[in-house]
Tab-separated table of C-alpha atoms and ligand atoms in Angstrom:
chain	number	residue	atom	x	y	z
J	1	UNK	CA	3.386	-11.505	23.894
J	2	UNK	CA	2.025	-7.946	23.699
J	3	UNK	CA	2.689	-6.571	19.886
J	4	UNK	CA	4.723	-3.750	19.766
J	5	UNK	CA	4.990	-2.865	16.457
J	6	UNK	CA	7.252	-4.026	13.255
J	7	UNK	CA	10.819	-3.499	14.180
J	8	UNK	CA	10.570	-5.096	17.856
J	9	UNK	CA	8.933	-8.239	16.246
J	10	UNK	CA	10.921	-8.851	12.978
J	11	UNK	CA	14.059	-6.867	14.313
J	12	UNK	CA	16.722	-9.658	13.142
J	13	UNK	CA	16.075	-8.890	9.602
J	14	UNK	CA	16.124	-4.929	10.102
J	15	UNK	CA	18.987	-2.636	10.006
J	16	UNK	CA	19.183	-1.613	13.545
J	17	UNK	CA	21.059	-2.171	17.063
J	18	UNK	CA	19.911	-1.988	20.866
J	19	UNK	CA	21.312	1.686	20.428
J	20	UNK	CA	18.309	2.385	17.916
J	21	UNK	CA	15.649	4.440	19.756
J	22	UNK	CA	12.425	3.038	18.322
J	23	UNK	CA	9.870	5.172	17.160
J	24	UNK	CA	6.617	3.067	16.838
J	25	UNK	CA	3.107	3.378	16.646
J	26	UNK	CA	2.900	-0.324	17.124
J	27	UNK	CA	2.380	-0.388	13.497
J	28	UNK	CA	1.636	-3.969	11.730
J	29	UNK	CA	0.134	-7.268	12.482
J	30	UNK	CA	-2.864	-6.395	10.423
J	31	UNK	CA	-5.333	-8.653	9.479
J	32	UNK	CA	-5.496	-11.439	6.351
J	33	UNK	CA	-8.566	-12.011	5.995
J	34	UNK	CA	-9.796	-14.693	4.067
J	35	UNK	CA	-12.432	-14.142	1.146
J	36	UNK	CA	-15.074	-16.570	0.313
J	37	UNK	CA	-16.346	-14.549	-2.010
J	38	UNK	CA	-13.175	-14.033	-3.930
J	39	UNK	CA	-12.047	-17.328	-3.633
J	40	UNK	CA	-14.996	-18.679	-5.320
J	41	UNK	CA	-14.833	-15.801	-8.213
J	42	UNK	CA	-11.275	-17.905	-8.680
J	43	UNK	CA	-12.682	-21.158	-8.238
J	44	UNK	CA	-12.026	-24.443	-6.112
J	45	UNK	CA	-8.435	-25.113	-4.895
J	46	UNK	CA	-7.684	-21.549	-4.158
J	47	UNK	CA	-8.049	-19.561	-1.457
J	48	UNK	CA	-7.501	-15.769	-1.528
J	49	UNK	CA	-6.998	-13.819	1.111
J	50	UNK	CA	-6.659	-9.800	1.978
J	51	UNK	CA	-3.949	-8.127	3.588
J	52	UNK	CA	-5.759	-5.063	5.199
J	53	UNK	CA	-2.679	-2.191	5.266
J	54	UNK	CA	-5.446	0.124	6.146
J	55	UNK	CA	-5.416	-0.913	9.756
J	56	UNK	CA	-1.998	0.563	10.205
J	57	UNK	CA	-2.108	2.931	13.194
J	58	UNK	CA	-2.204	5.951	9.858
J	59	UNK	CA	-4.494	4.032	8.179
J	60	UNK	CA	-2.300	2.351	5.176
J	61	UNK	CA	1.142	0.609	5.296
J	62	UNK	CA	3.617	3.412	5.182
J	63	UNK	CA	3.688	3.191	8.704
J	64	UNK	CA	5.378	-0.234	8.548
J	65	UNK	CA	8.654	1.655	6.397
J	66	UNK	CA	8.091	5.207	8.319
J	67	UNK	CA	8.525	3.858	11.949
J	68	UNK	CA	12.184	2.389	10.779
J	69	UNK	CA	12.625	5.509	8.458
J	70	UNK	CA	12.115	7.978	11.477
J	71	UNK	CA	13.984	5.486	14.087
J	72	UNK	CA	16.730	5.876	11.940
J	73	UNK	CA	16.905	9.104	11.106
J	74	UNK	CA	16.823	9.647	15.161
J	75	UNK	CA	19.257	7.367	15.883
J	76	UNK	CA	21.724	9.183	13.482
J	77	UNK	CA	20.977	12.607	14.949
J	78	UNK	CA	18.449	14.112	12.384
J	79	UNK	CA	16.062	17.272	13.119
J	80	UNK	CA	14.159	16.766	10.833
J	81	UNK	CA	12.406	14.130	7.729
J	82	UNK	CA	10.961	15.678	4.148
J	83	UNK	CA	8.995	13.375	1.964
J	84	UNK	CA	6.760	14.108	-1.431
J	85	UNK	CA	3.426	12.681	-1.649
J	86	UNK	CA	0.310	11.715	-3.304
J	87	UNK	CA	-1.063	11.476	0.993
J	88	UNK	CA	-0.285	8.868	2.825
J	89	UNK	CA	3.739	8.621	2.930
J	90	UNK	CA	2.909	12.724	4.417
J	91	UNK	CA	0.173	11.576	7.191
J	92	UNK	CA	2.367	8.559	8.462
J	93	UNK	CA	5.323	10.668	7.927
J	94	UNK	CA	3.863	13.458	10.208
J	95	UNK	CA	2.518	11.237	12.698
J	96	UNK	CA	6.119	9.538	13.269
J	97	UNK	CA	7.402	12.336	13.726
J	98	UNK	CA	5.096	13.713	15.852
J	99	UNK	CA	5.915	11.029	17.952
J	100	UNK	CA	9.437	11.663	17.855
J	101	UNK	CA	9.671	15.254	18.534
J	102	UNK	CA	11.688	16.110	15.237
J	103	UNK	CA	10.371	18.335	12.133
J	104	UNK	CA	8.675	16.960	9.313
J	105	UNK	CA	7.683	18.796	5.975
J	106	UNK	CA	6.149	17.606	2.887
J	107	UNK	CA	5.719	18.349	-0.051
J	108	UNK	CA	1.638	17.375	-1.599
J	109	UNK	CA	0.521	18.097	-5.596
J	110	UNK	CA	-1.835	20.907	-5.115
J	111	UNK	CA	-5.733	19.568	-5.087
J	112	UNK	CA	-4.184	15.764	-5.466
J	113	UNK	CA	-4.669	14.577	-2.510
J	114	UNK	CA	-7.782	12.676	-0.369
J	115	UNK	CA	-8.959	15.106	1.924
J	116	UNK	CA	-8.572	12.582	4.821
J	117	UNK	CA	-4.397	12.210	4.459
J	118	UNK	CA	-4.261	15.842	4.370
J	119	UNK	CA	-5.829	16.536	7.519
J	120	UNK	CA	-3.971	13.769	9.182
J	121	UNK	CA	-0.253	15.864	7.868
J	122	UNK	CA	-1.635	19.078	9.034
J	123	UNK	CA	-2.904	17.678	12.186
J	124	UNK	CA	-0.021	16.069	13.378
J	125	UNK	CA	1.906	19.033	12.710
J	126	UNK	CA	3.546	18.885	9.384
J	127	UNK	CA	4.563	22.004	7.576
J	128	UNK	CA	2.525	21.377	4.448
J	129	UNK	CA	3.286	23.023	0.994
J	130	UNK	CA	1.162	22.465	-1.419
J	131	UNK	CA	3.391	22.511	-5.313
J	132	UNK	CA	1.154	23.592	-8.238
J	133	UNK	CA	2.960	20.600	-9.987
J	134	UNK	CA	2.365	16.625	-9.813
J	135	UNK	CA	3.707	14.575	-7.106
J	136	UNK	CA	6.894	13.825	-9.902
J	137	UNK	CA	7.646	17.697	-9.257
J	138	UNK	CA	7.400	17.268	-5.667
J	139	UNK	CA	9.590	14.701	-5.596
J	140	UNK	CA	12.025	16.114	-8.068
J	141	UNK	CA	12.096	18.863	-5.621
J	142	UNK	CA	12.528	16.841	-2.566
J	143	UNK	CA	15.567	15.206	-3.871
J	144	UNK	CA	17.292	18.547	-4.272
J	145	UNK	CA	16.677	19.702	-0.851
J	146	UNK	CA	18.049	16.640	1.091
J	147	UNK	CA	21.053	16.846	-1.460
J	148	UNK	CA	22.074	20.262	-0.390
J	149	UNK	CA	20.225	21.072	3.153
J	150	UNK	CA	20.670	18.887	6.089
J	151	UNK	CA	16.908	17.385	6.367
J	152	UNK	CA	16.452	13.292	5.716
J	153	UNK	CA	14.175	12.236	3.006
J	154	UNK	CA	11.747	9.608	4.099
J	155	UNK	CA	10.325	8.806	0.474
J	156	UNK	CA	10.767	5.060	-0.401
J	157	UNK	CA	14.215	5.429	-2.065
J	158	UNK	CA	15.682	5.914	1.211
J	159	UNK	CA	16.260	2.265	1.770
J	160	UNK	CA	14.846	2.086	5.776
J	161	UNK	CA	11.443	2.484	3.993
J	162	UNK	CA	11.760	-0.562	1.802
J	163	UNK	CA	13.743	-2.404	4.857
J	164	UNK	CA	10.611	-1.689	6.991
J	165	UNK	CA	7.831	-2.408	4.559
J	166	UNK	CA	9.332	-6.076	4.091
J	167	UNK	CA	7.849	-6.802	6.868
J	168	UNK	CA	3.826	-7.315	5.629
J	169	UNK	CA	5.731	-10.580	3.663
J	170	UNK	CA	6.842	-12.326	7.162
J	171	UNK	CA	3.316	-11.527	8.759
J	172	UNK	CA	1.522	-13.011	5.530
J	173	UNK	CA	4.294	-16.196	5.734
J	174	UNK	CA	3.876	-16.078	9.486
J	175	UNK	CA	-0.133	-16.461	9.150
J	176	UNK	CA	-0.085	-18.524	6.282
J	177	UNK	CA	3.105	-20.554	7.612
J	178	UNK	CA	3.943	-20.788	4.000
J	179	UNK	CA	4.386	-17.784	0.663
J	180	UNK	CA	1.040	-17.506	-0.804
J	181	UNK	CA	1.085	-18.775	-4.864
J	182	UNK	CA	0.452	-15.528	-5.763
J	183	UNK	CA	0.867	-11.736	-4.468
J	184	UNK	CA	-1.634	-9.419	-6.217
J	185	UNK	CA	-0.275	-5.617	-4.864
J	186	UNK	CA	-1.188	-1.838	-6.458
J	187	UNK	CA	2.094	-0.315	-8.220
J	188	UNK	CA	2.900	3.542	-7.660
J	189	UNK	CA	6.358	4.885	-6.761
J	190	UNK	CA	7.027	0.721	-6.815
J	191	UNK	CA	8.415	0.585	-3.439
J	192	UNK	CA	6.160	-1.591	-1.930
J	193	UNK	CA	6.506	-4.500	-4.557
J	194	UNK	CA	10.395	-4.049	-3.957
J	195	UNK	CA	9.664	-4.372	-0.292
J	196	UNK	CA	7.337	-7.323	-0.481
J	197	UNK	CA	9.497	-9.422	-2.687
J	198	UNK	CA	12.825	-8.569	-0.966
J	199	UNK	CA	11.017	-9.724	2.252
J	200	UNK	CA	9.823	-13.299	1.037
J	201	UNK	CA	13.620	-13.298	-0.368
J	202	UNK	CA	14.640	-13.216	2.708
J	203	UNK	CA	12.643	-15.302	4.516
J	204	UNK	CA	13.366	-17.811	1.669
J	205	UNK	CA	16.695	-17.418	2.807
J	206	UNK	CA	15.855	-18.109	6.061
J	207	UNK	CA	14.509	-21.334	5.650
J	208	UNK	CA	11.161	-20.027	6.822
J	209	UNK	CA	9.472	-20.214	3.556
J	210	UNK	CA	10.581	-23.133	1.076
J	211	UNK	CA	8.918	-21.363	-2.207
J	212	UNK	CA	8.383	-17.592	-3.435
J	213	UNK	CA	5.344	-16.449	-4.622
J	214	UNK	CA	4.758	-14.776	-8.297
J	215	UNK	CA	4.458	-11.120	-7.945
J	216	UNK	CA	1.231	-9.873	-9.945
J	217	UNK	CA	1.203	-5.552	-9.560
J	218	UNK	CA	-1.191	-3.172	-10.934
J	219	UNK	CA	-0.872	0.072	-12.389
J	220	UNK	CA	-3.535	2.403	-13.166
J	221	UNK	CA	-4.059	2.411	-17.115
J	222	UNK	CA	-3.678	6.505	-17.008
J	223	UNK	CA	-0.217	6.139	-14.886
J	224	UNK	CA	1.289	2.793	-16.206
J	225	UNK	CA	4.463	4.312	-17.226
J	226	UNK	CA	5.908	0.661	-16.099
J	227	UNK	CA	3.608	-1.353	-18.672
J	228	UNK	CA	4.278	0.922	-21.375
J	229	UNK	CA	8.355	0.933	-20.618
J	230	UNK	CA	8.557	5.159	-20.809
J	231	UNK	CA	7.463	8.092	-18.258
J	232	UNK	CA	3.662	9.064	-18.238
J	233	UNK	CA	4.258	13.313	-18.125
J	234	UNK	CA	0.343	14.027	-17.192
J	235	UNK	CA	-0.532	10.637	-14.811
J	236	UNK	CA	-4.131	10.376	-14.517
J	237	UNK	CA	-6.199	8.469	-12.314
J	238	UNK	CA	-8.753	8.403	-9.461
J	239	UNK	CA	-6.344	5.774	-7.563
J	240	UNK	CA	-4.105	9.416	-6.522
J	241	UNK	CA	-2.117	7.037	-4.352
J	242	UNK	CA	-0.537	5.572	-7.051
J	243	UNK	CA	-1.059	8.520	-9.931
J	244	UNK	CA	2.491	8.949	-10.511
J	245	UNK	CA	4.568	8.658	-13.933
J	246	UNK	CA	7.942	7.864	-12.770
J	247	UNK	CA	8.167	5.761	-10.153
J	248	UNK	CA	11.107	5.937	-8.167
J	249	UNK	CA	11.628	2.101	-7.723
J	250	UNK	CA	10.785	1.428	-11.611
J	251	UNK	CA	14.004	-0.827	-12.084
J	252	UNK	CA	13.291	-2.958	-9.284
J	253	UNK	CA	9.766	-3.267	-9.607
J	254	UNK	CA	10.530	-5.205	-12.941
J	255	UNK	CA	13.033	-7.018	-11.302
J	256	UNK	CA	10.596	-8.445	-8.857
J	257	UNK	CA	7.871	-9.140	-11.613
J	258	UNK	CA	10.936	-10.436	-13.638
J	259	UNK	CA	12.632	-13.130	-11.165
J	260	UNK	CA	9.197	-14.059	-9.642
J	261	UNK	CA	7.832	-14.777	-13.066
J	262	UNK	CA	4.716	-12.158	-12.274
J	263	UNK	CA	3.337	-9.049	-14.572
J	264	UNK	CA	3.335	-5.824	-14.235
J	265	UNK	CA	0.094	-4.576	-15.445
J	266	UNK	CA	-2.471	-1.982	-15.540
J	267	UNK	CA	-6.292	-1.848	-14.928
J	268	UNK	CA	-8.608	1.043	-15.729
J	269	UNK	CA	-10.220	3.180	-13.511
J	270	UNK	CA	-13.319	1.811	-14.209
J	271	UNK	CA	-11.913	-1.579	-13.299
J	272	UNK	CA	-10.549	-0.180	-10.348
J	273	UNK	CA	-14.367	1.264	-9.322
J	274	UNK	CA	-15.647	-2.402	-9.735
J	275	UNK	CA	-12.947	-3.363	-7.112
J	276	UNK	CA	-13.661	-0.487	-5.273
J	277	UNK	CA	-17.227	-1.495	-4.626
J	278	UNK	CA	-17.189	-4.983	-4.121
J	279	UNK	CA	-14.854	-5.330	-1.485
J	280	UNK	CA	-16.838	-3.340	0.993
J	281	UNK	CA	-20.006	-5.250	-0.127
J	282	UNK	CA	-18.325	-8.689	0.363
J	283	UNK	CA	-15.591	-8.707	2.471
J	284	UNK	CA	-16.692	-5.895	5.172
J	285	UNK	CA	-13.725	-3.575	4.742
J	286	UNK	CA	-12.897	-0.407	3.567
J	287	UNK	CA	-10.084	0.629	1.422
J	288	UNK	CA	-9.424	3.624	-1.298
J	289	UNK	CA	-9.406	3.394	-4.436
J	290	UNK	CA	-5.569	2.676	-5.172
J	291	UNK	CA	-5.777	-0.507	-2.965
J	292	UNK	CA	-9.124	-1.541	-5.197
J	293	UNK	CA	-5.971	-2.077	-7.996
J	294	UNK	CA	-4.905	-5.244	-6.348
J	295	UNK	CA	-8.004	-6.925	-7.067
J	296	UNK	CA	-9.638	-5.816	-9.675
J	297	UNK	CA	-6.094	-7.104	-11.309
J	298	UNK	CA	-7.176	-10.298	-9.667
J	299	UNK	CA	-10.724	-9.891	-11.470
J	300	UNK	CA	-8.955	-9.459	-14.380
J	301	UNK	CA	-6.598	-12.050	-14.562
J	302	UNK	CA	-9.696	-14.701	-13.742
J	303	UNK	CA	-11.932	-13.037	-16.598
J	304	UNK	CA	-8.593	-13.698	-19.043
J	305	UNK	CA	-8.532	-17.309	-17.786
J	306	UNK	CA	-5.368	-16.619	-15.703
J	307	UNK	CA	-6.564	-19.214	-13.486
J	308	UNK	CA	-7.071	-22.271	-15.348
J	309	UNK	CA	-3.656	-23.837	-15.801
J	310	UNK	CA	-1.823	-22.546	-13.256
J	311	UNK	CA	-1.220	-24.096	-9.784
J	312	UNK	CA	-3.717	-24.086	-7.176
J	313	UNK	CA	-2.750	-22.087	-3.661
J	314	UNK	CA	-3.318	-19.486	-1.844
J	315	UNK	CA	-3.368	-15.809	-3.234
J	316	UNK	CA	-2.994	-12.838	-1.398
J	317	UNK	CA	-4.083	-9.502	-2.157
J	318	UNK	CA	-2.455	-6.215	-0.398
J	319	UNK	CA	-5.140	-3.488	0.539
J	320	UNK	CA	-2.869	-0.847	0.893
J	321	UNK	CA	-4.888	2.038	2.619
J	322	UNK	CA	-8.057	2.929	4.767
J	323	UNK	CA	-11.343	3.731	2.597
J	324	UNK	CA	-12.212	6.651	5.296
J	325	UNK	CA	-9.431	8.811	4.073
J	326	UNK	CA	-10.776	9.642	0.597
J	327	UNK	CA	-14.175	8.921	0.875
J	328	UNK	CA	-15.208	11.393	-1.916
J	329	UNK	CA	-15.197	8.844	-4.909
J	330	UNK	CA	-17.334	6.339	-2.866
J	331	UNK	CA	-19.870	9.074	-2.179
J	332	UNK	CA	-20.166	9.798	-5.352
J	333	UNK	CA	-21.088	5.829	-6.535
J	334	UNK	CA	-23.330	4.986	-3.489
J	335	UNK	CA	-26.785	5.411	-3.535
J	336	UNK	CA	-27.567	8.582	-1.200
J	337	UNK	CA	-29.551	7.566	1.235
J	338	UNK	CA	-33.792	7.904	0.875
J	339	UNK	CA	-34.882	10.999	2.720
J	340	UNK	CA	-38.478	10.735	5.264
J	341	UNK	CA	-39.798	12.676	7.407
J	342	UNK	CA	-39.993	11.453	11.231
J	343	UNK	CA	-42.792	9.049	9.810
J	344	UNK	CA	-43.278	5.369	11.309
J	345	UNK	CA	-45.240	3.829	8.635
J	346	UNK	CA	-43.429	5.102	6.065
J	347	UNK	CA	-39.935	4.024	7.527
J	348	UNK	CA	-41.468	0.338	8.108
J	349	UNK	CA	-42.684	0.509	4.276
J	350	UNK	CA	-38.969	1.141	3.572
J	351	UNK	CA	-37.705	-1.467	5.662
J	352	UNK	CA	-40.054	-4.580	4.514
F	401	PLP	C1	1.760	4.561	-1.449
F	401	PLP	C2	0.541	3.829	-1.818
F	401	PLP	C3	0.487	2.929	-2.893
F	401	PLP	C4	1.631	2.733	-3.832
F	401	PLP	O1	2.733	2.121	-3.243
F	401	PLP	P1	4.161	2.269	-3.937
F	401	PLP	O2	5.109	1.729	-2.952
F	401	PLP	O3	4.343	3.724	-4.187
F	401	PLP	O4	4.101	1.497	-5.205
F	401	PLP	C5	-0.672	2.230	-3.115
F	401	PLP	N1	-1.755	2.401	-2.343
F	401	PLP	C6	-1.749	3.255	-1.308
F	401	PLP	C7	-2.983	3.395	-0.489
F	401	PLP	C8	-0.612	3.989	-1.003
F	401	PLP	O5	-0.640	4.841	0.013
């Protein structure tokens, strides 16, 4: 069968009816790709694979909780969706609802954001303003608005976001035909950890799965208000995806890390760099630099010994956006390329 996005193939498990009009960009089924090169940086008995969000029709997996968020808000006769962002909850959010013919505004930290997600936002059609605050303010902001003006906030603590983002755990349980040991996965607003463990809940639930995985997320060390148990007022990182210093889903975040026996933890942005690099060198994709938090928490945990006396199994980590929309920070650690004149012999002495 023909995919046709999240909430026609896992609909059972998702808030809606045959009355919901669904708004899709055939979103999902992305790739797990398995990783020799990780798997060996583990060692023998495990196998880690890499759940590529960055092939989402907007380029990360928002998409998967933005085409139920915008169905939704359709379906109960909305005009219009709001969200705040750090870049990609605004490009998915704008291209949903560029689909669906109904307003969309969000709110971006001034100068925060990859250059990619806000071209996407403004050229889908978004009205874009851009807060001389952090993407806390925004959000602060945001929550006022839907309060007292009739607009629907499509930020992850409207619960259609989390519903729909459940869904990467039954494609990694569908692929695998079993919960990987261990779920590595970057930590921002904490939706998506929410999502991800609610939706191998439920599957356990379901009898599709007969174990749950631990959840292992990442902070970055300069926005890790969850590892240090208060609010970071001045989040700092590279990783802007995920520099935020009060994350919305904080409570269930630890929950997850809590009842799965996980961590919550942070790496550095110079750990996240590492990441950043090596996954394009080994593994042939692409992702920005909040994704690289998933594994270079992995390359952590195996430096630490993490490894060693647990059980073997599978591990997955989530790669949470595309590399192409923020490709500033890679620019600056590649090499730039050598520059020749039109010059045969000289290009063949570069070559050999
Ligand atoms: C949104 C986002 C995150 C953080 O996800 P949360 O649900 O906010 O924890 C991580 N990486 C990328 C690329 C994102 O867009």
């Amino acid at each position: 069968m023909i995919w046709q996005g999240v909430i026609s193939q896992y609909k059972k498990y998702l808030p809606v009816s045959d009355k919901t009009p669904v708004i899709t960009l055939q979103e999902g089924n992305t790739p797990l790709l398995y990783s020799s090169f990780l798997s060996r940086e583990v060692g023998s008995g495990f196998s880690v694979y890499l759940k590529f969000e960055g092939a989402n029709p907007t380029g990360s997996f928002k998409d998967r909780g933005m085409t139920l968020a915008v169905s939704k808000a359709v379906e109960e006769g909305s005009k219009g969706v709001i969200c705040a962002s750090t870049g990609n909850t605004s490009a998915s959010a704008a291209a949903y609802s560029a689909k669906a013919g109904i307003k969309c505004v969000v709110l971006i930290p001034k100068g925060a954001i990859a250059k990619g997600k806000l071209t996407q936002a403004l050229f889908h059609g978004a009205k874009v303003i851009a807060v001389d605050g952090n993407f806390d303010d925004c959000f602060e902001i945001v929550k006022k608005i839907t309060e007292n003006y009739p607009i629907t906030m499509v930020n992850s603590i409207n619960p259609n976001r989390i519903e729909g983002q459940k869904t990467g755990a039954f494609e990694i349980c569908d692929y695998l035909k079993s919960a990987p040991c261990f779920h590595f996965i970057p930590v921002g607003n904490a939706g998506n950890i929410t999502a991800y463990w609610k939706g191998y809940n439920e599957y356990f639930r379901a009898g599709e799965i007969t174990r749950l995985p631990h959840m292992l997320g990442f902070q970055a060390a300069g926005a890790a208000p969850i590892v240090k148990g208060e609010k970071v007022d001045n989040p700092e990182t590279i990783a802007t995806a995920i520099r935020i210093g009060n994350p919305a889903s904080w409570q269930s975040a630890v929950k997850a890390q809590e009842e799965s026996k996980g961590v919550i933890e942070s790496v550095t942005d110079q750990e996240i760099i590492e990441a950043y690099k090596l996954i394009p060198s080994h593994d042939g994709i692409f992702v920005e630099p909040a994704s690289a938090a998933s594994v270079a928490g992995l390359l952590k945990l195996i430096r630490r010994g993490f490894f060693k006396d647990v059980e073997n199994g599978n591990i997955v980590c989530v790669l949470t956006g595309h590399g192409l929309k923020d490709p500033d920070i890679a620019l600056e650690e590649a090499q730039a390329p050598v520059v020749v004149g039109p010059d045969l012999d000289k290009i063949v002495e570069l070559i050999f």
